[in-house]
């Protein structure tokens, strides 16, 4: 037993001695080279590591003026929904406003390319989501999940519009927009109540407020930014925001006045 301990001690000691001896050798000067290469390779990652975020809220104390959509004209649409479906032109609860597109106006260059697939789904004869964002050139899917004919009529001001029909359930088409545009309206000429809005920006620094009125834009480099919030009924509000390295900046958009 004791012999084994002695051998183990020797086995541990030998590498330690080698390391200690190597310290004074002239060949050690080569060591810093790979280290500096590593630093260079990690450059962009270091920038992202110091990125901050912008988070906040869209406020609206007024009433939710949405009206119930009458879908009697298309029995399939009526049958596809349990209960009432609302127009979604104002989705507000507890003083918080949903469906507000929030984006950085003077965004820094670069930024991560989008990886997740964005889907504009036609389900129950309304668009889901009602408001969303994509980057310029980013492909998104338009899907018909209904047993009704829809036509997808995009009416942009600066991008190229289109008007294509999807007569059958399960049909999909892939689209993208080349230029930044706030916002691109979508409608369906078969069901006049259908509407959606897509914000197109040439960077990933955008978000849409949720049912609780909140939004978060992650991974943005430190800097001072003009952030704009867009709502289909109430127009736009802006805020100046300074993001510190690794910092969390706040922005509140008041749509009451
Ligand atoms: Cu339709």
PDB file of C-alpha atoms and ligand atoms in Angstrom:
ATOM      1  CA  UNK A   1       0.000   0.000   0.000  1.00  0.00           C
ATOM      2  CA  UNK A   2       2.717   2.420   1.003  1.00  0.00           C
ATOM      3  CA  UNK A   3       4.629   1.554  -2.193  1.00  0.00           C
ATOM      4  CA  UNK A   4       1.647   2.561  -4.277  1.00  0.00           C
ATOM      5  CA  UNK A   5       1.465   5.948  -2.564  1.00  0.00           C
ATOM      6  CA  UNK A   6       5.159   6.558  -3.261  1.00  0.00           C
ATOM      7  CA  UNK A   7       4.684   5.717  -6.945  1.00  0.00           C
ATOM      8  CA  UNK A   8       1.660   7.946  -7.181  1.00  0.00           C
ATOM      9  CA  UNK A   9       3.605  10.818  -5.615  1.00  0.00           C
ATOM     10  CA  UNK A  10       6.409  10.340  -8.128  1.00  0.00           C
ATOM     11  CA  UNK A  11       3.995  10.255 -11.061  1.00  0.00           C
ATOM     12  CA  UNK A  12       2.496  13.537  -9.920  1.00  0.00           C
ATOM     13  CA  UNK A  13       5.864  15.111  -9.230  1.00  0.00           C
ATOM     14  CA  UNK A  14       7.425  14.412 -12.621  1.00  0.00           C
ATOM     15  CA  UNK A  15       5.050  16.565 -14.703  1.00  0.00           C
ATOM     16  CA  UNK A  16       5.301  19.316 -12.094  1.00  0.00           C
ATOM     17  CA  UNK A  17       9.064  19.272 -12.376  1.00  0.00           C
ATOM     18  CA  UNK A  18       8.867  19.422 -16.171  1.00  0.00           C
ATOM     19  CA  UNK A  19       6.601  22.453 -16.022  1.00  0.00           C
ATOM     20  CA  UNK A  20       8.896  24.128 -13.513  1.00  0.00           C
ATOM     21  CA  UNK A  21      11.976  23.478 -15.671  1.00  0.00           C
ATOM     22  CA  UNK A  22      10.258  24.744 -18.804  1.00  0.00           C
ATOM     23  CA  UNK A  23       9.711  28.136 -17.234  1.00  0.00           C
ATOM     24  CA  UNK A  24      13.261  29.286 -17.867  1.00  0.00           C
ATOM     25  CA  UNK A  25      13.601  27.847 -21.400  1.00  0.00           C
ATOM     26  CA  UNK A  26      14.010  30.115 -24.404  1.00  0.00           C
ATOM     27  CA  UNK A  27      11.318  28.228 -26.349  1.00  0.00           C
ATOM     28  CA  UNK A  28       8.654  29.608 -24.072  1.00  0.00           C
ATOM     29  CA  UNK A  29       8.606  32.855 -26.099  1.00  0.00           C
ATOM     30  CA  UNK A  30       6.469  31.052 -28.683  1.00  0.00           C
ATOM     31  CA  UNK A  31       3.643  30.636 -26.199  1.00  0.00           C
ATOM     32  CA  UNK A  32       2.046  34.121 -26.428  1.00  0.00           C
ATOM     33  CA  UNK A  33       1.456  33.811 -30.183  1.00  0.00           C
ATOM     34  CA  UNK A  34      -1.500  31.409 -30.008  1.00  0.00           C
ATOM     35  CA  UNK A  35      -2.948  33.452 -27.171  1.00  0.00           C
ATOM     36  CA  UNK A  36      -3.141  36.600 -29.312  1.00  0.00           C
ATOM     37  CA  UNK A  37      -4.702  34.609 -32.165  1.00  0.00           C
ATOM     38  CA  UNK A  38      -7.406  33.449 -29.758  1.00  0.00           C
ATOM     39  CA  UNK A  39      -8.083  37.027 -28.729  1.00  0.00           C
ATOM     40  CA  UNK A  40      -8.532  38.081 -32.321  1.00  0.00           C
ATOM     41  CA  UNK A  41     -10.937  35.232 -33.053  1.00  0.00           C
ATOM     42  CA  UNK A  42     -12.976  36.142 -30.003  1.00  0.00           C
ATOM     43  CA  UNK A  43     -13.339  39.807 -31.050  1.00  0.00           C
ATOM     44  CA  UNK A  44     -16.971  39.885 -32.186  1.00  0.00           C
ATOM     45  CA  UNK A  45     -18.005  37.539 -29.369  1.00  0.00           C
ATOM     46  CA  UNK A  46     -16.510  39.980 -26.885  1.00  0.00           C
ATOM     47  CA  UNK A  47     -18.634  42.770 -28.364  1.00  0.00           C
ATOM     48  CA  UNK A  48     -21.766  40.659 -28.013  1.00  0.00           C
ATOM     49  CA  UNK A  49     -20.772  39.786 -24.465  1.00  0.00           C
ATOM     50  CA  UNK A  50     -20.932  43.474 -23.563  1.00  0.00           C
ATOM     51  CA  UNK A  51     -24.217  44.044 -25.394  1.00  0.00           C
ATOM     52  CA  UNK A  52     -27.136  45.426 -23.427  1.00  0.00           C
ATOM     53  CA  UNK A  53     -30.878  45.509 -23.788  1.00  0.00           C
ATOM     54  CA  UNK A  54     -33.789  47.912 -24.094  1.00  0.00           C
ATOM     55  CA  UNK A  55     -36.983  46.931 -22.332  1.00  0.00           C
ATOM     56  CA  UNK A  56     -40.140  48.806 -21.512  1.00  0.00           C
ATOM     57  CA  UNK A  57     -43.840  49.276 -21.850  1.00  0.00           C
ATOM     58  CA  UNK A  58     -46.514  50.787 -24.080  1.00  0.00           C
ATOM     59  CA  UNK A  59     -49.200  52.561 -22.053  1.00  0.00           C
ATOM     60  CA  UNK A  60     -52.827  53.309 -22.913  1.00  0.00           C
ATOM     61  CA  UNK A  61     -55.465  54.012 -20.271  1.00  0.00           C
ATOM     62  CA  UNK A  62     -58.379  54.376 -22.662  1.00  0.00           C
ATOM     63  CA  UNK A  63     -60.924  51.759 -23.535  1.00  0.00           C
ATOM     64  CA  UNK A  64     -60.302  48.767 -25.712  1.00  0.00           C
ATOM     65  CA  UNK A  65     -62.512  49.869 -28.599  1.00  0.00           C
ATOM     66  CA  UNK A  66     -62.288  46.633 -30.538  1.00  0.00           C
ATOM     67  CA  UNK A  67     -65.508  45.414 -32.060  1.00  0.00           C
ATOM     68  CA  UNK A  68     -66.663  41.865 -32.665  1.00  0.00           C
ATOM     69  CA  UNK A  69     -66.087  40.678 -36.224  1.00  0.00           C
ATOM     70  CA  UNK A  70     -69.211  39.366 -37.942  1.00  0.00           C
ATOM     71  CA  UNK A  71     -68.103  36.372 -39.969  1.00  0.00           C
ATOM     72  CA  UNK A  72     -71.531  35.244 -41.150  1.00  0.00           C
ATOM     73  CA  UNK A  73     -70.562  35.911 -44.771  1.00  0.00           C
ATOM     74  CA  UNK A  74     -68.278  32.872 -44.687  1.00  0.00           C
ATOM     75  CA  UNK A  75     -69.762  29.927 -42.751  1.00  0.00           C
ATOM     76  CA  UNK A  76     -66.329  28.233 -42.619  1.00  0.00           C
ATOM     77  CA  UNK A  77     -64.895  31.256 -40.824  1.00  0.00           C
ATOM     78  CA  UNK A  78     -67.735  31.375 -38.326  1.00  0.00           C
ATOM     79  CA  UNK A  79     -67.398  27.639 -37.676  1.00  0.00           C
ATOM     80  CA  UNK A  80     -63.636  27.912 -37.219  1.00  0.00           C
ATOM     81  CA  UNK A  81     -63.974  30.123 -34.141  1.00  0.00           C
ATOM     82  CA  UNK A  82     -65.381  29.365 -30.751  1.00  0.00           C
ATOM     83  CA  UNK A  83     -66.755  32.558 -29.300  1.00  0.00           C
ATOM     84  CA  UNK A  84     -66.249  36.121 -30.424  1.00  0.00           C
ATOM     85  CA  UNK A  85     -63.295  37.375 -32.461  1.00  0.00           C
ATOM     86  CA  UNK A  86     -62.283  41.037 -32.191  1.00  0.00           C
ATOM     87  CA  UNK A  87     -60.780  43.429 -34.710  1.00  0.00           C
ATOM     88  CA  UNK A  88     -57.563  43.940 -32.680  1.00  0.00           C
ATOM     89  CA  UNK A  89     -57.196  47.579 -33.740  1.00  0.00           C
ATOM     90  CA  UNK A  90     -56.754  48.460 -30.036  1.00  0.00           C
ATOM     91  CA  UNK A  91     -55.714  45.653 -27.691  1.00  0.00           C
ATOM     92  CA  UNK A  92     -55.420  47.249 -24.248  1.00  0.00           C
ATOM     93  CA  UNK A  93     -55.884  45.967 -20.735  1.00  0.00           C
ATOM     94  CA  UNK A  94     -54.999  47.486 -17.377  1.00  0.00           C
ATOM     95  CA  UNK A  95     -53.414  50.529 -18.997  1.00  0.00           C
ATOM     96  CA  UNK A  96     -51.063  48.412 -21.148  1.00  0.00           C
ATOM     97  CA  UNK A  97     -51.120  48.372 -24.950  1.00  0.00           C
ATOM     98  CA  UNK A  98     -50.366  45.310 -27.076  1.00  0.00           C
ATOM     99  CA  UNK A  99     -49.385  45.029 -30.773  1.00  0.00           C
ATOM    100  CA  UNK A 100     -47.029  48.010 -30.712  1.00  0.00           C
ATOM    101  CA  UNK A 101     -44.049  47.588 -33.047  1.00  0.00           C
ATOM    102  CA  UNK A 102     -40.928  48.940 -31.324  1.00  0.00           C
ATOM    103  CA  UNK A 103     -37.671  49.386 -33.249  1.00  0.00           C
ATOM    104  CA  UNK A 104     -34.367  51.245 -33.105  1.00  0.00           C
ATOM    105  CA  UNK A 105     -34.257  54.008 -35.725  1.00  0.00           C
ATOM    106  CA  UNK A 106     -30.501  54.632 -35.719  1.00  0.00           C
ATOM    107  CA  UNK A 107     -29.387  51.036 -35.267  1.00  0.00           C
ATOM    108  CA  UNK A 108     -25.713  50.040 -35.279  1.00  0.00           C
ATOM    109  CA  UNK A 109     -24.412  48.064 -38.253  1.00  0.00           C
ATOM    110  CA  UNK A 110     -24.185  44.305 -38.046  1.00  0.00           C
ATOM    111  CA  UNK A 111     -26.148  42.294 -35.550  1.00  0.00           C
ATOM    112  CA  UNK A 112     -27.125  38.677 -35.619  1.00  0.00           C
ATOM    113  CA  UNK A 113     -29.073  37.403 -38.597  1.00  0.00           C
ATOM    114  CA  UNK A 114     -32.495  35.998 -37.732  1.00  0.00           C
ATOM    115  CA  UNK A 115     -32.559  32.241 -37.242  1.00  0.00           C
ATOM    116  CA  UNK A 116     -36.130  31.430 -36.315  1.00  0.00           C
ATOM    117  CA  UNK A 117     -38.775  30.937 -38.984  1.00  0.00           C
ATOM    118  CA  UNK A 118     -41.487  33.583 -38.932  1.00  0.00           C
ATOM    119  CA  UNK A 119     -44.987  32.451 -39.892  1.00  0.00           C
ATOM    120  CA  UNK A 120     -47.975  34.620 -40.730  1.00  0.00           C
ATOM    121  CA  UNK A 121     -50.812  32.199 -40.120  1.00  0.00           C
ATOM    122  CA  UNK A 122     -54.350  32.619 -41.406  1.00  0.00           C
ATOM    123  CA  UNK A 123     -56.438  30.782 -38.839  1.00  0.00           C
ATOM    124  CA  UNK A 124     -60.088  31.302 -38.025  1.00  0.00           C
ATOM    125  CA  UNK A 125     -60.059  33.933 -40.776  1.00  0.00           C
ATOM    126  CA  UNK A 126     -57.770  36.316 -38.936  1.00  0.00           C
ATOM    127  CA  UNK A 127     -54.019  36.813 -39.154  1.00  0.00           C
ATOM    128  CA  UNK A 128     -51.753  35.463 -36.429  1.00  0.00           C
ATOM    129  CA  UNK A 129     -49.841  37.444 -35.384  1.00  0.00           C
ATOM    130  CA  UNK A 130     -51.644  40.698 -36.082  1.00  0.00           C
ATOM    131  CA  UNK A 131     -48.376  42.703 -35.847  1.00  0.00           C
ATOM    132  CA  UNK A 132     -44.853  41.361 -36.287  1.00  0.00           C
ATOM    133  CA  UNK A 133     -41.426  42.261 -37.642  1.00  0.00           C
ATOM    134  CA  UNK A 134     -38.858  40.861 -40.069  1.00  0.00           C
ATOM    135  CA  UNK A 135     -35.453  41.954 -41.279  1.00  0.00           C
ATOM    136  CA  UNK A 136     -34.935  43.081 -44.848  1.00  0.00           C
ATOM    137  CA  UNK A 137     -34.425  40.006 -46.986  1.00  0.00           C
ATOM    138  CA  UNK A 138     -35.616  37.647 -44.271  1.00  0.00           C
ATOM    139  CA  UNK A 139     -37.961  35.005 -45.613  1.00  0.00           C
ATOM    140  CA  UNK A 140     -41.228  34.405 -43.811  1.00  0.00           C
ATOM    141  CA  UNK A 141     -44.005  31.922 -44.443  1.00  0.00           C
ATOM    142  CA  UNK A 142     -47.647  32.777 -45.125  1.00  0.00           C
ATOM    143  CA  UNK A 143     -49.852  29.803 -44.241  1.00  0.00           C
ATOM    144  CA  UNK A 144     -53.522  29.047 -44.740  1.00  0.00           C
ATOM    145  CA  UNK A 145     -54.809  26.943 -41.821  1.00  0.00           C
ATOM    146  CA  UNK A 146     -58.452  27.446 -42.790  1.00  0.00           C
ATOM    147  CA  UNK A 147     -60.964  25.603 -44.949  1.00  0.00           C
ATOM    148  CA  UNK A 148     -61.600  28.910 -46.686  1.00  0.00           C
ATOM    149  CA  UNK A 149     -60.078  30.680 -49.645  1.00  0.00           C
ATOM    150  CA  UNK A 150     -57.834  33.565 -48.606  1.00  0.00           C
ATOM    151  CA  UNK A 151     -55.917  35.930 -50.791  1.00  0.00           C
ATOM    152  CA  UNK A 152     -52.877  37.594 -49.327  1.00  0.00           C
ATOM    153  CA  UNK A 153     -52.771  41.178 -50.458  1.00  0.00           C
ATOM    154  CA  UNK A 154     -49.689  43.081 -49.297  1.00  0.00           C
ATOM    155  CA  UNK A 155     -49.873  46.797 -50.001  1.00  0.00           C
ATOM    156  CA  UNK A 156     -46.458  48.309 -49.204  1.00  0.00           C
ATOM    157  CA  UNK A 157     -45.509  51.869 -50.140  1.00  0.00           C
ATOM    158  CA  UNK A 158     -41.835  51.286 -51.016  1.00  0.00           C
ATOM    159  CA  UNK A 159     -41.481  47.510 -51.294  1.00  0.00           C
ATOM    160  CA  UNK A 160     -42.931  45.349 -54.038  1.00  0.00           C
ATOM    161  CA  UNK A 161     -46.519  44.380 -53.280  1.00  0.00           C
ATOM    162  CA  UNK A 162     -48.240  41.114 -54.120  1.00  0.00           C
ATOM    163  CA  UNK A 163     -51.715  39.652 -54.244  1.00  0.00           C
ATOM    164  CA  UNK A 164     -51.870  35.866 -54.295  1.00  0.00           C
ATOM    165  CA  UNK A 165     -54.580  33.429 -53.322  1.00  0.00           C
ATOM    166  CA  UNK A 166     -54.395  30.338 -51.164  1.00  0.00           C
ATOM    167  CA  UNK A 167     -57.568  28.369 -51.868  1.00  0.00           C
ATOM    168  CA  UNK A 168     -56.810  25.320 -49.722  1.00  0.00           C
ATOM    169  CA  UNK A 169     -56.025  24.493 -46.143  1.00  0.00           C
ATOM    170  CA  UNK A 170     -52.337  23.783 -45.536  1.00  0.00           C
ATOM    171  CA  UNK A 171     -51.025  25.934 -48.391  1.00  0.00           C
ATOM    172  CA  UNK A 172     -47.891  27.965 -47.742  1.00  0.00           C
ATOM    173  CA  UNK A 173     -45.899  30.595 -49.586  1.00  0.00           C
ATOM    174  CA  UNK A 174     -42.536  32.131 -48.766  1.00  0.00           C
ATOM    175  CA  UNK A 175     -42.076  35.881 -48.990  1.00  0.00           C
ATOM    176  CA  UNK A 176     -39.575  38.589 -48.088  1.00  0.00           C
ATOM    177  CA  UNK A 177     -39.208  42.358 -48.404  1.00  0.00           C
ATOM    178  CA  UNK A 178     -36.065  44.004 -49.702  1.00  0.00           C
ATOM    179  CA  UNK A 179     -36.414  47.465 -48.166  1.00  0.00           C
ATOM    180  CA  UNK A 180     -37.061  48.789 -44.705  1.00  0.00           C
ATOM    181  CA  UNK A 181     -40.669  49.913 -44.286  1.00  0.00           C
ATOM    182  CA  UNK A 182     -42.811  50.889 -41.294  1.00  0.00           C
ATOM    183  CA  UNK A 183     -45.304  49.235 -41.776  1.00  0.00           C
ATOM    184  CA  UNK A 184     -46.401  46.917 -44.619  1.00  0.00           C
ATOM    185  CA  UNK A 185     -50.193  46.356 -44.435  1.00  0.00           C
ATOM    186  CA  UNK A 186     -51.675  42.964 -45.266  1.00  0.00           C
ATOM    187  CA  UNK A 187     -55.310  42.348 -46.116  1.00  0.00           C
ATOM    188  CA  UNK A 188     -57.583  39.713 -47.583  1.00  0.00           C
ATOM    189  CA  UNK A 189     -59.982  40.779 -50.297  1.00  0.00           C
ATOM    190  CA  UNK A 190     -62.279  37.831 -49.521  1.00  0.00           C
ATOM    191  CA  UNK A 191     -62.655  38.718 -45.815  1.00  0.00           C
ATOM    192  CA  UNK A 192     -62.554  42.511 -45.445  1.00  0.00           C
ATOM    193  CA  UNK A 193     -62.013  42.330 -41.664  1.00  0.00           C
ATOM    194  CA  UNK A 194     -58.621  40.590 -42.026  1.00  0.00           C
ATOM    195  CA  UNK A 195     -55.615  42.831 -41.442  1.00  0.00           C
ATOM    196  CA  UNK A 196     -52.001  42.488 -40.332  1.00  0.00           C
ATOM    197  CA  UNK A 197     -48.997  44.803 -40.245  1.00  0.00           C
ATOM    198  CA  UNK A 198     -45.373  43.843 -40.780  1.00  0.00           C
ATOM    199  CA  UNK A 199     -42.479  46.063 -39.722  1.00  0.00           C
ATOM    200  CA  UNK A 200     -39.456  45.631 -41.993  1.00  0.00           C
ATOM    201  CA  UNK A 201     -36.096  46.863 -40.690  1.00  0.00           C
ATOM    202  CA  UNK A 202     -32.513  46.207 -41.795  1.00  0.00           C
ATOM    203  CA  UNK A 203     -31.333  45.038 -38.357  1.00  0.00           C
ATOM    204  CA  UNK A 204     -32.491  42.722 -35.551  1.00  0.00           C
ATOM    205  CA  UNK A 205     -33.280  45.439 -32.992  1.00  0.00           C
ATOM    206  CA  UNK A 206     -37.068  45.332 -32.916  1.00  0.00           C
ATOM    207  CA  UNK A 207     -39.893  43.802 -30.878  1.00  0.00           C
ATOM    208  CA  UNK A 208     -43.680  43.816 -30.531  1.00  0.00           C
ATOM    209  CA  UNK A 209     -45.422  44.524 -27.239  1.00  0.00           C
ATOM    210  CA  UNK A 210     -47.256  41.553 -25.773  1.00  0.00           C
ATOM    211  CA  UNK A 211     -50.640  41.392 -24.082  1.00  0.00           C
ATOM    212  CA  UNK A 212     -49.040  42.934 -20.958  1.00  0.00           C
ATOM    213  CA  UNK A 213     -47.748  45.896 -23.007  1.00  0.00           C
ATOM    214  CA  UNK A 214     -44.106  44.924 -22.511  1.00  0.00           C
ATOM    215  CA  UNK A 215     -41.285  44.521 -24.997  1.00  0.00           C
ATOM    216  CA  UNK A 216     -37.580  43.612 -24.879  1.00  0.00           C
ATOM    217  CA  UNK A 217     -34.864  44.209 -27.457  1.00  0.00           C
ATOM    218  CA  UNK A 218     -31.842  42.064 -26.557  1.00  0.00           C
ATOM    219  CA  UNK A 219     -28.234  41.959 -27.642  1.00  0.00           C
ATOM    220  CA  UNK A 220     -27.788  45.583 -28.669  1.00  0.00           C
ATOM    221  CA  UNK A 221     -24.311  47.182 -28.454  1.00  0.00           C
ATOM    222  CA  UNK A 222     -23.770  50.078 -26.066  1.00  0.00           C
ATOM    223  CA  UNK A 223     -24.819  53.428 -27.532  1.00  0.00           C
ATOM    224  CA  UNK A 224     -27.442  56.154 -27.626  1.00  0.00           C
ATOM    225  CA  UNK A 225     -30.473  55.318 -29.706  1.00  0.00           C
ATOM    226  CA  UNK A 226     -33.729  56.763 -30.925  1.00  0.00           C
ATOM    227  CA  UNK A 227     -36.396  54.148 -30.401  1.00  0.00           C
ATOM    228  CA  UNK A 228     -39.730  54.442 -32.165  1.00  0.00           C
ATOM    229  CA  UNK A 229     -42.967  52.748 -31.204  1.00  0.00           C
ATOM    230  CA  UNK A 230     -45.702  52.357 -33.827  1.00  0.00           C
ATOM    231  CA  UNK A 231     -49.375  51.598 -33.276  1.00  0.00           C
ATOM    232  CA  UNK A 232     -51.917  51.206 -36.046  1.00  0.00           C
ATOM    233  CA  UNK A 233     -54.529  53.472 -34.406  1.00  0.00           C
ATOM    234  CA  UNK A 234     -52.430  55.875 -32.321  1.00  0.00           C
ATOM    235  CA  UNK A 235     -49.433  56.488 -34.591  1.00  0.00           C
ATOM    236  CA  UNK A 236     -45.853  56.747 -33.373  1.00  0.00           C
ATOM    237  CA  UNK A 237     -44.003  57.808 -30.209  1.00  0.00           C
ATOM    238  CA  UNK A 238     -40.229  58.098 -29.812  1.00  0.00           C
ATOM    239  CA  UNK A 239     -37.780  57.859 -26.930  1.00  0.00           C
ATOM    240  CA  UNK A 240     -34.057  58.584 -26.595  1.00  0.00           C
ATOM    241  CA  UNK A 241     -32.322  55.685 -24.886  1.00  0.00           C
ATOM    242  CA  UNK A 242     -28.725  55.156 -23.766  1.00  0.00           C
ATOM    243  CA  UNK A 243     -27.574  51.558 -23.448  1.00  0.00           C
ATOM    244  CA  UNK A 244     -24.477  51.048 -21.288  1.00  0.00           C
ATOM    245  CA  UNK A 245     -22.169  48.060 -21.830  1.00  0.00           C
ATOM    246  CA  UNK A 246     -23.990  45.060 -20.321  1.00  0.00           C
ATOM    247  CA  UNK A 247     -26.706  47.501 -19.273  1.00  0.00           C
ATOM    248  CA  UNK A 248     -30.485  47.305 -19.308  1.00  0.00           C
ATOM    249  CA  UNK A 249     -32.049  50.529 -20.590  1.00  0.00           C
ATOM    250  CA  UNK A 250     -35.715  51.346 -20.144  1.00  0.00           C
ATOM    251  CA  UNK A 251     -38.208  53.046 -22.475  1.00  0.00           C
ATOM    252  CA  UNK A 252     -41.857  53.885 -21.889  1.00  0.00           C
ATOM    253  CA  UNK A 253     -44.195  54.875 -24.698  1.00  0.00           C
ATOM    254  CA  UNK A 254     -47.280  56.744 -23.589  1.00  0.00           C
ATOM    255  CA  UNK A 255     -50.121  56.513 -26.108  1.00  0.00           C
ATOM    256  CA  UNK A 256     -52.558  58.465 -23.908  1.00  0.00           C
ATOM    257  CA  UNK A 257     -51.645  61.833 -25.353  1.00  0.00           C
TER     258      UNK A 257
HETATM  259 CU1  LIG B   1     -59.382  35.688 -46.073  1.00  0.00          CU
END
